[in-house]
Amino acid sequence: QVQLVESGGGLVQPGGSLRLSCAASESIFSIYIVGWYRQAPGKSRELVAAITSGGSTNYADSVKGRFTISRDNAKNTVYLQMNSLKPEDTAVYYCNVDILKRRGSWGQGTQVTVSS
């Protein structure tokens, strides 16, 4: 059974940076689209970035130019580099692939808090 584990979250000041990691228990990132999602208190989960098996990327308008998603197939890891962080970026961040998302399978996520 494939498992995804998010890490790298923490407390950062506005304008700061964080790098999130999504590690897979199996070699799947060369096959599936991988997405980073976030859920802020009182709001629904939203897709913020995605990367295809071919390396194409998509970003939500709210993070475009500030966040970068990347992939290291050899390490079975997908990253989300977050720069110029804003308080509105505060959320629990999750990674997922379509096959797990369709099952309703989500990990615990990693908390990102942007505050002075």
Short mmCIF file of C-alpha atoms in Angstrom, two decimals:
data_model
loop_
_atom_site.label_atom_id
_atom_site.label_comp_id
_atom_site.label_asym_id
_atom_site.label_seq_id
_atom_site.Cartn_x
_atom_site.Cartn_y
_atom_site.Cartn_z
CA GLN A 1 0.00 0.00 0.00
CA VAL A 2 1.41 3.37 -1.03
CA GLN A 3 1.95 5.89 1.74
CA LEU A 4 2.80 9.57 1.46
CA VAL A 5 4.40 11.47 4.31
CA GLU A 6 4.59 15.26 4.42
CA SER A 7 7.25 17.11 6.36
CA GLY A 8 9.03 20.44 6.56
CA GLY A 9 6.32 22.68 7.96
CA GLY A 10 6.82 25.09 10.79
CA LEU A 11 6.51 28.65 12.00
CA VAL A 12 7.94 31.32 9.74
CA GLN A 13 7.74 35.11 9.60
CA PRO A 14 6.05 36.90 6.69
CA GLY A 15 8.43 37.07 3.75
CA GLY A 16 10.24 33.95 4.86
CA SER A 17 10.65 30.61 3.15
CA LEU A 18 9.97 26.94 3.81
CA ARG A 19 10.60 23.77 1.84
CA LEU A 20 8.05 21.01 2.21
CA SER A 21 8.79 17.39 1.33
CA CYS A 22 6.46 14.59 0.30
CA ALA A 23 8.05 11.17 0.54
CA ALA A 24 6.44 8.11 -1.04
CA SER A 25 6.86 4.55 0.17
CA GLU A 26 6.90 3.32 -3.42
CA SER A 27 8.25 4.58 -6.71
CA ILE A 28 5.12 6.23 -8.06
CA PHE A 29 6.00 9.83 -8.87
CA SER A 30 7.30 8.85 -12.28
CA ILE A 31 3.80 7.61 -13.12
CA TYR A 32 1.25 9.82 -11.39
CA ILE A 33 0.44 13.49 -11.13
CA VAL A 34 1.35 14.75 -7.67
CA GLY A 35 -0.42 17.65 -6.04
CA TRP A 36 0.17 19.83 -3.01
CA TYR A 37 -3.01 20.91 -1.26
CA ARG A 38 -3.70 23.11 1.72
CA GLN A 39 -6.54 23.64 4.12
CA ALA A 40 -6.83 26.74 6.26
CA PRO A 41 -9.07 26.91 9.34
CA GLY A 42 -12.71 27.22 8.33
CA LYS A 43 -11.96 26.73 4.65
CA SER A 44 -12.06 23.83 2.23
CA ARG A 45 -8.97 22.05 0.96
CA GLU A 46 -7.55 23.59 -2.19
CA LEU A 47 -4.96 22.57 -4.75
CA VAL A 48 -1.97 24.89 -4.74
CA ALA A 49 0.52 23.13 -7.05
CA ALA A 50 0.80 20.00 -9.17
CA ILE A 51 3.46 18.24 -11.20
CA THR A 52 2.98 15.60 -13.87
CA SER A 53 5.12 12.55 -14.55
CA GLY A 54 6.65 14.50 -17.42
CA GLY A 55 7.55 17.45 -15.22
CA SER A 56 4.85 19.91 -16.25
CA THR A 57 3.64 22.11 -13.40
CA ASN A 58 0.53 24.07 -12.49
CA TYR A 59 -0.03 26.58 -9.70
CA ALA A 60 -2.95 28.30 -8.09
CA ASP A 61 -3.05 32.00 -8.87
CA SER A 62 -2.58 32.81 -5.20
CA VAL A 63 0.86 31.16 -5.09
CA LYS A 64 2.15 31.58 -8.63
CA GLY A 65 5.56 33.19 -8.66
CA ARG A 66 6.16 32.37 -5.00
CA PHE A 67 5.89 28.56 -4.80
CA THR A 68 7.78 25.97 -6.84
CA ILE A 69 6.94 22.28 -7.03
CA SER A 70 9.66 19.83 -8.02
CA ARG A 71 10.29 16.10 -8.06
CA ASP A 72 13.18 13.74 -7.42
CA ASN A 73 12.18 10.34 -8.75
CA ALA A 74 15.31 8.64 -7.42
CA LYS A 75 14.38 9.69 -3.89
CA ASN A 76 10.64 9.16 -4.38
CA THR A 77 10.15 12.68 -3.10
CA VAL A 78 8.23 15.75 -4.25
CA TYR A 79 9.06 19.17 -2.87
CA LEU A 80 7.25 22.45 -2.48
CA GLN A 81 9.55 25.44 -2.14
CA MET A 82 7.60 28.32 -0.64
CA ASN A 83 9.05 31.81 -0.79
CA SER A 84 7.71 35.22 0.15
CA LEU A 85 5.27 33.62 2.54
CA LYS A 86 2.20 35.54 3.63
CA PRO A 87 -0.08 35.10 6.65
CA GLU A 88 -2.80 33.86 4.31
CA ASP A 89 -0.56 30.92 3.41
CA THR A 90 -1.12 29.56 6.91
CA ALA A 91 -2.68 26.11 6.56
CA VAL A 92 -2.10 22.41 6.85
CA TYR A 93 -0.36 21.28 3.68
CA TYR A 94 -0.94 17.84 2.15
CA CYS A 95 0.42 15.98 -0.83
CA ASN A 96 -1.50 13.37 -2.76
CA VAL A 97 -1.86 11.48 -6.03
CA ASP A 98 -5.10 10.87 -7.88
CA ILE A 99 -5.47 7.20 -7.03
CA LEU A 100 -5.22 7.88 -3.30
CA LYS A 101 -7.31 11.02 -3.46
CA ARG A 102 -10.13 9.10 -5.11
CA ARG A 103 -10.07 6.69 -2.17
CA GLY A 104 -10.34 9.61 0.20
CA SER A 105 -6.93 8.73 1.57
CA TRP A 106 -5.01 11.67 3.04
CA GLY A 107 -2.02 11.84 5.33
CA GLN A 108 -1.68 13.95 8.44
CA GLY A 109 -0.22 16.87 6.53
CA THR A 110 2.31 19.37 7.80
CA GLN A 111 1.41 22.64 9.49
CA VAL A 112 2.65 25.89 8.01
CA THR A 113 2.14 28.99 10.12
CA VAL A 114 3.15 32.41 8.82
CA SER A 115 3.08 34.98 11.58
CA SER A 116 5.10 37.73 13.20
#
